[in-house]
Short mmCIF file of C-alpha atoms in Angstrom, two decimals:
data_model
loop_
_atom_site.label_atom_id
_atom_site.label_comp_id
_atom_site.label_asym_id
_atom_site.label_seq_id
_atom_site.Cartn_x
_atom_site.Cartn_y
_atom_site.Cartn_z
CA MET A 1 200.30 4.83 53.97
CA THR A 2 201.89 7.95 55.42
CA MET A 3 200.84 11.40 54.29
CA LYS A 4 203.92 13.31 53.00
CA LYS A 5 203.36 16.60 54.80
CA VAL A 6 201.81 15.37 58.00
CA PHE A 7 204.69 13.01 58.86
CA ILE A 8 204.04 9.71 60.36
CA ILE A 9 200.83 8.63 61.13
CA THR A 10 201.38 11.18 59.69
CA LEU A 11 199.25 6.97 54.09
CA CYS A 12 185.93 5.71 39.79
CA ALA A 13 182.79 6.42 41.61
CA LEU A 14 181.84 4.25 44.47
CA TRP A 15 178.62 3.08 42.86
CA GLY A 16 180.39 2.00 39.73
CA THR A 17 183.20 0.09 41.50
CA VAL A 18 180.84 -1.60 43.88
CA VAL A 19 178.62 -2.77 41.01
CA ALA A 20 181.71 -4.11 39.18
CA ALA A 21 183.03 -5.82 42.35
CA GLN A 22 179.62 -7.50 42.80
CA GLN A 23 179.55 -8.73 39.19
CA VAL A 24 182.85 -10.55 39.32
CA ASP A 25 185.74 -11.62 41.50
CA VAL A 26 189.05 -11.13 39.71
CA LEU A 27 191.33 -14.04 40.54
CA HIS A 28 194.49 -12.94 38.71
CA TYR A 29 195.83 -10.07 36.71
CA GLY A 30 198.50 -10.69 34.03
CA ILE A 31 199.83 -7.24 33.33
CA ASP A 32 202.13 -6.84 30.26
CA LEU A 33 203.39 -3.28 30.07
CA THR A 34 205.74 -1.59 27.64
CA ILE A 35 207.37 1.72 28.53
CA ASN A 36 209.90 3.86 26.62
CA ASP A 37 212.12 6.85 26.95
CA ALA A 38 210.90 8.77 23.90
CA THR A 39 207.32 9.46 25.10
CA ASN A 40 205.02 9.01 28.05
CA GLN A 41 202.74 6.74 26.06
CA ILE A 42 202.43 3.21 27.35
CA ALA A 43 201.24 0.03 25.67
CA GLY A 44 199.43 -2.58 27.68
CA LYS A 45 197.98 -6.02 27.37
CA VAL A 46 196.27 -7.10 30.58
CA THR A 47 194.55 -10.38 31.07
CA LEU A 48 191.91 -10.59 33.81
CA ASN A 49 191.08 -14.06 35.02
CA LEU A 50 187.78 -13.88 36.91
CA GLN A 51 184.77 -15.63 38.20
CA TYR A 52 181.21 -14.29 37.84
CA LEU A 53 179.26 -13.69 40.96
CA GLN A 54 175.98 -13.09 39.15
CA GLN A 55 174.38 -13.54 35.80
CA THR A 56 175.92 -10.88 33.55
CA GLY A 57 175.37 -9.57 30.07
CA LYS A 58 177.50 -6.48 30.25
CA LEU A 59 180.67 -6.53 32.42
CA LYS A 60 182.04 -3.28 33.62
CA ILE A 61 185.81 -2.91 34.09
CA ASP A 62 187.21 0.36 35.50
CA LEU A 63 189.50 2.18 32.98
CA ALA A 64 190.00 5.84 32.23
CA GLY A 65 192.16 7.70 29.73
CA MET A 66 193.34 4.67 27.82
CA LYS A 67 192.32 3.74 24.28
CA VAL A 68 191.34 0.09 23.96
CA SER A 69 192.01 -1.51 20.53
CA GLU A 70 190.68 -4.96 21.16
CA VAL A 71 189.47 -7.40 23.84
CA LEU A 72 190.13 -11.11 23.43
CA SER A 73 188.50 -14.14 25.02
CA LYS A 74 189.92 -17.58 24.17
CA GLY A 75 191.84 -15.95 21.33
CA ARG A 76 188.78 -14.40 19.72
CA GLN A 77 187.74 -10.79 19.66
CA ILE A 78 184.65 -9.88 21.68
CA GLY A 79 182.48 -6.77 21.50
CA PHE A 80 183.12 -3.85 23.89
CA GLU A 81 182.14 -0.27 24.53
CA GLN A 82 184.19 2.40 26.31
CA ASP A 83 183.36 5.67 28.01
CA ALA A 84 185.42 8.16 30.04
CA ASN A 85 185.69 5.94 33.15
CA ALA A 86 184.98 2.32 32.13
CA LEU A 87 185.24 -0.48 29.60
CA TYR A 88 182.09 -2.49 29.09
CA LEU A 89 182.40 -6.09 27.71
CA LYS A 90 179.53 -7.84 25.93
CA VAL A 91 179.27 -11.20 27.63
CA HIS A 92 176.86 -14.03 28.38
CA ALA A 93 177.75 -15.37 31.83
CA ARG A 94 176.04 -17.13 34.72
CA ALA A 95 176.95 -16.98 38.38
CA GLY A 96 179.91 -19.27 38.97
CA ASP A 97 181.28 -19.08 35.43
CA LYS A 98 184.95 -18.47 35.07
CA ALA A 99 186.51 -16.44 32.13
CA ALA A 100 189.62 -14.71 30.98
CA TYR A 101 189.69 -11.49 29.01
CA THR A 102 192.73 -9.84 27.52
CA VAL A 103 192.45 -6.07 27.01
CA VAL A 104 194.85 -4.52 24.56
CA TYR A 105 195.27 -0.75 24.86
CA ALA A 106 197.60 2.28 24.80
CA GLY A 107 197.66 5.84 26.01
CA THR A 108 199.36 8.41 28.22
CA PRO A 109 198.38 8.02 31.86
CA LYS A 110 197.12 11.10 33.68
CA ASP A 111 197.44 9.43 37.03
CA GLY A 112 197.97 6.03 38.70
CA LEU A 113 201.23 5.45 36.77
CA ILE A 114 203.49 8.45 37.41
CA ILE A 115 205.98 9.07 34.59
CA SER A 116 208.30 11.90 35.56
CA LYS A 117 211.79 12.84 36.66
CA ASN A 118 213.16 12.37 40.15
CA LYS A 119 215.03 15.14 42.07
CA TYR A 120 218.23 14.31 40.20
CA GLY A 121 216.62 14.80 36.79
CA ASP A 122 216.51 11.04 35.98
CA ARG A 123 213.38 9.62 34.26
CA THR A 124 211.25 7.35 36.49
CA PHE A 125 208.10 5.23 36.41
CA PHE A 126 206.11 4.57 39.59
CA THR A 127 202.58 3.32 40.11
CA ASP A 128 200.59 5.30 42.72
CA HIS A 129 197.24 3.66 43.07
CA TRP A 130 195.68 4.65 46.34
CA PRO A 131 192.73 4.96 46.77
CA ASP A 132 191.13 4.31 43.34
CA ARG A 133 193.69 5.72 40.89
CA ALA A 134 194.86 2.44 39.34
CA HIS A 135 192.22 2.53 36.67
CA GLN A 136 193.77 5.66 35.17
CA TRP A 137 196.18 3.41 33.42
CA LEU A 138 195.15 -0.23 34.20
CA PRO A 139 191.88 -2.06 33.39
CA CYS A 140 190.84 -3.47 36.77
CA ILE A 141 188.24 -3.64 39.45
CA ASP A 142 189.40 -0.49 41.34
CA HIS A 143 188.01 -1.29 44.79
CA PRO A 144 189.70 -2.73 47.92
CA SER A 145 187.11 -5.52 48.23
CA ASP A 146 188.42 -7.35 45.11
CA LYS A 147 191.73 -9.09 45.77
CA ALA A 148 193.70 -11.01 43.22
CA THR A 149 197.20 -12.40 42.50
CA VAL A 150 199.25 -10.61 39.85
CA THR A 151 202.03 -11.14 37.38
CA PHE A 152 203.92 -8.11 35.97
CA THR A 153 205.75 -8.38 32.63
CA ILE A 154 207.57 -5.14 32.09
CA ASN A 155 209.32 -4.28 28.76
CA ALA A 156 211.61 -1.24 29.35
CA PRO A 157 214.88 0.24 28.16
CA GLU A 158 217.67 -1.90 29.61
CA HIS A 159 219.18 0.82 31.80
CA TYR A 160 216.14 0.61 34.13
CA THR A 161 215.93 -1.59 37.16
CA VAL A 162 212.39 -2.87 37.59
CA VAL A 163 210.80 -3.85 40.85
CA ALA A 164 207.22 -4.99 41.61
CA ASN A 165 205.19 -7.09 43.98
CA GLY A 166 206.29 -10.66 44.35
CA VAL A 167 209.35 -12.64 43.27
CA LYS A 168 211.41 -11.81 40.21
CA VAL A 169 210.82 -14.72 37.88
CA SER A 170 213.08 -13.73 34.98
CA GLU A 171 215.04 -10.98 33.36
CA GLU A 172 215.73 -11.21 29.68
CA ARG A 173 217.51 -8.99 27.16
CA LEU A 174 215.50 -8.32 24.00
CA PRO A 175 216.57 -6.69 20.71
CA ALA A 176 216.81 -2.84 20.40
CA GLY A 177 218.13 -2.35 23.92
CA ILE A 178 214.97 -3.61 25.66
CA LYS A 179 214.85 -5.74 28.82
CA LYS A 180 211.86 -7.82 29.83
CA THR A 181 211.43 -8.33 33.57
CA VAL A 182 208.76 -10.59 35.12
CA TYR A 183 207.60 -10.52 38.71
CA ASP A 184 204.95 -12.89 40.15
CA GLU A 185 202.89 -12.36 43.28
CA LYS A 186 200.96 -15.38 44.56
CA VAL A 187 199.27 -13.62 47.57
CA PRO A 188 195.90 -12.04 46.71
CA LEU A 189 196.19 -8.22 46.85
CA PRO A 190 193.73 -5.35 46.51
CA ILE A 191 194.59 -3.24 43.48
CA LYS A 192 195.56 -0.29 45.71
CA VAL A 193 198.73 -2.03 46.82
CA MET A 194 199.75 -3.59 43.51
CA ALA A 195 202.87 -1.78 42.34
CA VAL A 196 205.68 -1.62 39.80
CA ALA A 197 208.54 0.78 39.47
CA ALA A 198 211.27 1.38 36.90
CA ALA A 199 214.23 3.70 37.65
CA ASP A 200 217.96 3.88 37.71
CA PHE A 201 218.20 2.22 41.17
CA THR A 202 221.07 1.02 43.25
CA VAL A 203 219.94 -2.18 44.92
CA THR A 204 221.28 -3.39 48.30
CA HIS A 205 220.43 -6.67 50.01
CA SER A 206 219.98 -5.24 53.50
CA GLY A 207 219.72 -8.75 55.11
CA ASP A 208 217.37 -11.56 55.76
CA VAL A 209 214.64 -12.01 58.39
CA GLY A 210 214.22 -15.71 58.55
CA ARG A 211 213.65 -16.59 54.89
CA ILE A 212 212.56 -13.14 53.91
CA PRO A 213 215.05 -11.17 52.02
CA VAL A 214 214.99 -7.42 52.77
CA TYR A 215 216.21 -5.02 49.94
CA SER A 216 216.80 -1.34 49.58
CA TYR A 217 216.15 0.36 46.22
CA VAL A 218 217.58 3.90 46.12
CA PHE A 219 218.32 6.33 43.31
CA ARG A 220 221.88 5.80 42.23
CA GLU A 221 222.92 9.26 43.53
CA ASP A 222 221.81 8.06 47.05
CA ALA A 223 223.68 4.83 46.94
CA SER A 224 225.58 5.64 50.15
CA HIS A 225 222.37 5.99 52.25
CA GLN A 226 221.60 2.94 54.37
CA GLY A 227 218.47 4.26 56.17
CA TYR A 228 216.03 1.66 54.77
CA ALA A 229 218.22 -1.12 56.22
CA ARG A 230 216.51 -0.46 59.58
CA ALA A 231 213.66 -2.59 58.22
CA THR A 232 215.56 -5.70 59.12
CA GLN A 233 215.17 -4.80 62.78
CA ILE A 234 211.57 -3.73 62.54
CA LEU A 235 210.21 -6.68 60.60
CA PRO A 236 210.96 -9.33 63.33
CA TYR A 237 208.88 -7.38 65.88
CA PHE A 238 205.69 -7.55 63.81
CA ILE A 239 206.27 -11.22 62.87
CA GLN A 240 206.55 -12.08 66.53
CA GLN A 241 203.65 -9.94 67.70
CA VAL A 242 201.14 -10.49 64.85
CA GLY A 243 201.99 -13.49 62.71
CA PRO A 244 203.97 -14.64 59.72
CA PHE A 245 205.00 -12.19 56.98
CA GLN A 246 202.98 -13.11 53.99
CA PHE A 247 205.15 -11.89 51.15
CA GLU A 248 208.32 -13.50 49.70
CA LYS A 249 210.46 -10.33 50.00
CA LEU A 250 210.39 -6.91 51.46
CA ALA A 251 211.71 -4.18 49.20
CA ASN A 252 211.92 -0.56 50.50
CA ILE A 253 211.94 1.75 47.57
CA GLN A 254 212.81 5.41 47.11
CA SER A 255 210.06 6.74 44.81
CA LYS A 256 207.92 9.52 43.45
CA THR A 257 204.81 8.61 45.42
CA ILE A 258 202.60 11.56 46.51
CA PHE A 259 202.61 10.15 49.99
CA GLY A 260 205.33 9.98 52.61
CA GLY A 261 205.06 6.24 52.25
CA MET A 262 202.84 3.85 50.31
CA GLU A 263 202.50 0.34 51.67
CA ASN A 264 202.57 -1.62 48.45
CA ALA A 265 202.80 -5.29 49.34
CA GLY A 266 206.35 -6.41 49.60
CA ALA A 267 207.40 -3.40 47.65
CA ILE A 268 206.96 -0.32 49.85
CA PHE A 269 207.32 3.13 48.14
CA TYR A 270 208.79 6.05 50.15
CA ALA A 271 208.95 9.76 49.24
CA GLU A 272 212.15 10.57 47.40
CA ASN A 273 213.39 12.78 50.28
CA SER A 274 212.58 10.14 52.91
CA LEU A 275 216.12 9.10 53.48
CA ASP A 276 216.58 12.43 55.22
CA PHE A 277 213.43 12.30 57.25
CA GLU A 278 214.07 12.76 60.97
CA ARG A 279 211.49 10.13 61.78
CA LEU A 280 212.45 7.65 59.13
CA GLU A 281 212.28 4.69 61.59
CA SER A 282 208.67 5.49 62.38
CA LEU A 283 207.86 5.80 58.72
CA LEU A 284 209.43 2.37 58.08
CA ALA A 285 207.53 0.83 60.97
CA HIS A 286 204.22 2.40 59.76
CA GLU A 287 204.56 1.01 56.27
CA ILE A 288 205.86 -2.34 57.34
CA ALA A 289 202.87 -2.67 59.78
CA HIS A 290 200.65 -2.18 56.76
CA GLN A 291 201.94 -5.43 55.31
CA TRP A 292 199.71 -7.16 57.81
CA PHE A 293 196.96 -4.47 58.11
CA GLY A 294 195.82 -3.11 54.76
CA ASP A 295 197.73 -5.58 52.53
CA ALA A 296 197.25 -9.11 53.92
CA VAL A 297 194.04 -8.11 55.79
CA THR A 298 192.26 -5.51 53.75
CA GLU A 299 189.24 -3.30 54.67
CA THR A 300 185.98 -4.21 52.87
CA ASP A 301 185.45 -0.60 51.87
CA TRP A 302 187.03 2.82 52.25
CA ARG A 303 184.82 3.66 55.19
CA HIS A 304 186.72 1.07 57.17
CA LEU A 305 190.05 2.65 56.37
CA TRP A 306 191.00 2.89 60.09
CA LEU A 307 191.52 -0.89 60.00
CA SER A 308 194.47 -0.07 57.80
CA GLU A 309 195.65 3.33 58.84
CA GLY A 310 194.67 3.31 62.50
CA PHE A 311 196.28 -0.06 62.82
CA ALA A 312 199.49 1.00 61.19
CA THR A 313 199.50 4.12 63.38
CA TYR A 314 199.15 2.20 66.68
CA MET A 315 201.42 -0.63 65.65
CA THR A 316 204.13 1.86 64.95
CA LEU A 317 203.68 3.27 68.52
CA LEU A 318 203.88 -0.21 69.92
CA TYR A 319 207.06 -0.89 68.03
CA MET A 320 208.56 2.38 69.37
CA GLU A 321 207.37 1.48 72.90
CA HIS A 322 209.07 -1.86 72.59
CA THR A 323 212.21 -0.30 71.27
CA TYR A 324 212.55 2.89 73.31
CA GLY A 325 210.16 2.53 76.33
CA THR A 326 206.82 3.63 77.64
CA ASP A 327 207.63 7.34 77.78
CA THR A 328 208.03 7.32 74.00
CA LEU A 329 204.62 5.75 73.71
CA LYS A 330 203.00 8.36 76.01
CA ALA A 331 204.66 11.26 74.17
CA SER A 332 203.34 10.03 70.83
CA LEU A 333 199.90 9.48 72.17
CA LYS A 334 199.77 12.96 73.51
CA GLU A 335 200.93 14.39 70.18
CA ASP A 336 198.29 12.25 68.38
CA ARG A 337 195.53 13.31 70.80
CA GLU A 338 196.14 16.96 70.02
CA LYS A 339 195.76 16.17 66.27
CA VAL A 340 192.48 14.36 66.92
CA ILE A 341 191.09 17.21 69.06
CA GLY A 342 192.11 19.74 66.42
CA PHE A 343 190.50 17.78 63.65
CA ALA A 344 187.26 17.22 65.73
CA LYS A 345 186.94 21.02 66.14
CA LYS A 346 186.99 21.53 62.32
CA ARG A 347 185.07 18.51 61.12
CA LYS A 348 182.36 16.48 62.82
CA THR A 349 182.63 12.99 61.42
CA PRO A 350 183.06 9.57 62.99
CA VAL A 351 185.96 7.32 62.24
CA VAL A 352 183.76 4.97 60.19
CA ASP A 353 182.58 7.72 57.86
CA THR A 354 179.65 6.74 55.68
CA THR A 355 179.24 10.14 54.12
CA VAL A 356 182.16 9.93 51.74
CA HIS A 357 181.22 8.43 48.35
CA SER A 358 184.00 9.93 46.19
CA ASN A 359 187.30 11.84 46.64
CA TYR A 360 188.46 9.24 49.15
CA MET A 361 191.65 11.28 49.79
CA GLN A 362 189.60 13.24 52.38
CA LEU A 363 189.59 10.08 54.53
CA LEU A 364 193.31 10.47 55.03
CA ASN A 365 192.72 12.48 58.24
CA ALA A 366 193.29 12.34 61.98
CA ASN A 367 190.14 10.12 62.40
CA SER A 368 191.51 7.32 60.22
CA TYR A 369 195.08 7.58 61.55
CA GLN A 370 195.49 9.01 65.01
CA ARG A 371 191.91 8.47 66.38
CA GLY A 372 191.94 4.93 64.99
CA GLY A 373 195.25 4.31 66.76
CA TRP A 374 193.87 5.79 69.98
CA VAL A 375 190.83 3.46 69.80
CA LEU A 376 193.23 0.49 69.70
CA HIS A 377 195.18 1.91 72.66
CA MET A 378 192.01 2.26 74.76
CA LEU A 379 190.84 -1.22 73.67
CA ARG A 380 194.21 -2.55 74.77
CA ARG A 381 193.81 -0.94 78.19
CA LYS A 382 190.15 -2.01 78.46
CA ILE A 383 190.69 -5.79 77.86
CA GLY A 384 194.39 -6.14 78.86
CA ASP A 385 197.56 -6.86 76.91
CA GLU A 386 197.27 -10.63 76.76
CA GLN A 387 193.69 -10.58 75.39
CA PHE A 388 194.51 -7.62 73.06
CA TRP A 389 197.35 -9.45 71.40
CA ALA A 390 195.41 -12.76 71.36
CA GLY A 391 192.63 -11.01 69.51
CA ILE A 392 194.93 -9.20 67.09
CA ARG A 393 196.71 -12.44 66.18
CA GLN A 394 193.40 -14.37 65.70
CA TYR A 395 191.98 -11.45 63.61
CA PHE A 396 195.03 -11.62 61.36
CA LYS A 397 194.86 -15.36 61.15
CA ASP A 398 191.17 -15.46 60.30
CA TYR A 399 191.17 -12.67 57.75
CA ASN A 400 194.58 -13.14 56.18
CA GLY A 401 194.14 -12.93 52.42
CA ARG A 402 190.63 -11.66 52.88
CA ASN A 403 188.68 -8.47 53.54
CA ALA A 404 187.37 -7.39 57.00
CA SER A 405 184.99 -4.79 58.31
CA THR A 406 184.91 -2.98 61.68
CA ASP A 407 182.25 -5.42 62.86
CA ASP A 408 184.47 -8.34 61.86
CA PHE A 409 187.28 -6.98 64.02
CA ARG A 410 184.95 -6.25 66.94
CA LYS A 411 183.70 -9.83 67.00
CA GLU A 412 187.26 -11.16 67.01
CA MET A 413 188.12 -8.94 70.02
CA GLU A 414 184.94 -9.93 71.79
CA LYS A 415 185.91 -13.64 71.45
CA ALA A 416 189.41 -12.93 72.71
CA SER A 417 188.30 -10.82 75.64
CA GLY A 418 184.99 -12.44 76.58
CA GLN A 419 183.47 -8.91 76.73
CA ASP A 420 180.63 -7.26 74.91
CA LEU A 421 182.39 -4.45 73.03
CA LYS A 422 179.44 -3.05 71.00
CA GLY A 423 179.10 0.06 73.17
CA PHE A 424 182.80 0.73 73.08
CA PHE A 425 182.96 0.48 69.30
CA THR A 426 179.83 2.52 68.88
CA GLN A 427 181.02 5.50 70.91
CA TRP A 428 184.60 5.60 69.77
CA LEU A 429 184.21 4.65 66.04
CA TYR A 430 180.65 5.45 64.96
CA THR A 431 180.24 8.71 66.95
CA ALA A 432 181.55 11.94 65.66
CA ALA A 433 182.16 13.54 69.14
CA ILE A 434 184.92 12.87 71.51
CA PRO A 435 184.64 13.54 75.31
CA GLU A 436 185.08 17.16 76.31
CA LEU A 437 185.71 17.36 80.00
CA GLN A 438 185.53 20.19 82.52
CA MET A 439 186.73 19.65 86.08
CA ASN A 440 185.72 21.68 89.13
CA LEU A 441 187.61 21.31 92.39
CA SER A 442 186.93 22.42 95.98
CA TYR A 443 188.49 21.60 99.32
CA ASN A 444 186.56 21.35 102.62
CA GLU A 445 188.90 22.22 105.52
CA ALA A 446 186.46 20.89 108.07
CA THR A 447 186.06 17.42 106.57
CA HIS A 448 189.47 17.26 104.92
CA THR A 449 187.75 16.29 101.66
CA VAL A 450 188.34 17.23 98.08
CA LYS A 451 185.19 17.45 95.95
CA MET A 452 185.89 16.83 92.27
CA GLU A 453 183.19 17.33 89.62
CA VAL A 454 183.84 15.98 86.15
CA ILE A 455 181.45 17.38 83.61
CA GLN A 456 180.88 15.96 80.10
CA GLN A 457 180.20 18.98 77.87
CA GLN A 458 179.78 17.13 74.59
CA SER A 459 176.73 15.29 73.33
CA PRO A 460 176.11 12.43 73.31
CA LEU A 461 177.49 11.30 76.63
CA PHE A 462 180.32 8.72 76.71
CA GLU A 463 181.10 5.98 79.20
CA PHE A 464 184.70 5.39 80.09
CA PRO A 465 187.14 4.95 82.94
CA LEU A 466 188.94 8.10 84.08
CA GLU A 467 192.22 7.79 85.98
CA TYR A 468 193.37 10.52 88.30
CA THR A 469 195.89 11.21 91.06
CA LEU A 470 196.51 13.77 93.74
CA ASP A 471 199.77 15.75 93.72
CA LYS A 472 201.36 13.24 91.32
CA THR A 473 202.55 11.38 94.44
CA LYS A 474 199.45 9.52 95.53
CA PRO A 475 198.36 6.10 94.13
CA LEU A 476 196.48 6.15 90.83
CA GLN A 477 192.68 6.05 91.27
CA GLN A 478 189.96 5.29 88.68
CA VAL A 479 186.30 6.31 88.35
CA MET A 480 183.77 5.34 85.72
CA ILE A 481 182.33 8.38 83.96
CA LYS A 482 178.93 8.01 82.31
CA GLU A 483 176.64 10.83 83.56
CA ARG A 484 176.68 14.42 82.53
CA VAL A 485 178.13 15.27 85.93
CA THR A 486 180.13 12.87 88.12
CA THR A 487 181.03 13.90 91.61
CA ILE A 488 183.88 12.26 93.48
CA MET A 489 184.74 12.88 97.18
CA ILE A 490 188.44 12.31 97.99
CA PRO A 491 189.94 12.30 101.46
CA ALA A 492 192.95 14.55 101.83
CA GLU A 493 194.57 15.74 105.07
CA THR A 494 195.64 18.98 103.44
CA LYS A 495 194.55 20.93 100.44
CA PRO A 496 196.26 19.29 97.42
CA ALA A 497 198.21 21.33 94.87
CA GLY A 498 195.88 19.84 92.19
CA ILE A 499 194.49 16.77 90.68
CA TRP A 500 195.88 15.23 87.53
CA LEU A 501 193.48 13.61 85.14
CA ASP A 502 194.62 10.77 82.94
CA PRO A 503 198.32 10.94 84.05
CA ASP A 504 199.24 7.80 82.20
CA THR A 505 197.67 8.92 78.87
CA ASN A 506 195.03 6.30 78.44
CA LEU A 507 191.95 8.43 77.54
CA LEU A 508 191.08 10.19 74.23
CA ALA A 509 189.45 13.35 75.52
CA ASP A 510 189.65 17.08 75.33
CA ILE A 511 190.25 17.99 79.00
CA ALA A 512 189.95 21.66 79.82
CA LYS A 513 193.04 23.04 81.37
#
């Protein structure tokens, strides 16, 4: 996901959702939704096929703001209760039991399903689920750890074009000017990237990447814009570098998302003004990278969000490096480093932030995005390109369709590199500080020697390689920094004009000028 105002990479309560996620594993959602042009009220009939993970007498399903009229199991009504944030089913289940429940409900969504008008005044419907807003209109387990397949059946006025995750199975005209559209997604998804939209779209088949059709859905007034077609050139890079694209189509959709982009699986939503964004190519790359990281491989919990946003951030930089050269990568890394330094001065939290238990929007910050991307860059430099990509590919292969934690990723990279990476991960991902470096220089005319002192001003101390060069003309040198003060003696026939630290932009540090 990309935040709207901090462009590119600048993307229910936790206790309740975790308990629900532990009770059951939802295997499939059958979502039957009816929308209309007269009111913002929706009617829903959602079937949850699930398996119990523990003995359960009262099943909690996340749901807020909707009025449930009945719940059916095997065609029979079952007892239920409802409060402001959840639906509770009266059940008698043992661990391992499978069941299917159909929830019939109606209401006007306050969030999660955005019913509004686009910038041209046309009525639109767009889901906007991240992080845990789906339950504002949809009975579900609103947590990234629970992944399921989904079928959308949308009954809407016939002037709407409907798009959702998966493949369009059918489109049928019904009486009274209604059209029923069915989409089916066979890849298990977290609820945060399940999506459906209905608007007056112009649809363009931008091309195919192998067997993957790529589409652009834009408002009819923007039919002449072809900016999303760039996706056909971005998608092959990630397929080659990471692994197969998991979804049966890639639709790039102009929308009313609150984000700059939202990485819904195979059906990416972009801000309605995105076609005019200066960095549209970067935005496309960011959201397409999410199809592997965030969608196919999903973080186990919000605290591991960097496995989604940090990955999409750095994968975007790698695509731009591949397309435009190393100088583009360095410029972006410098820009991102300044954002990380600025954030660190305002808020002292690590990338894996265990202090956030609600209002997960606050995790959409420079730690999750830019610092997470920087960690991947330093990891790449530490273990080498070949081992880095081998680890990334194996990580994707092993956790495709599943959930992963930061430790899961670390173990994959340790296997690929043959290195112990616990210290690296601890200091860069679980420590709030970043290195703050002060450099002192002096030149001894008698011995023709430069004395360089590098002082770590932050606490705790970090351990990292520091690259430096004299006069920007001398060969690059490297020294390991791990003490509070590190002294380096450098031979120099004449007093140098200066010493440049980290000239190739490989270190996340606040270096005093």
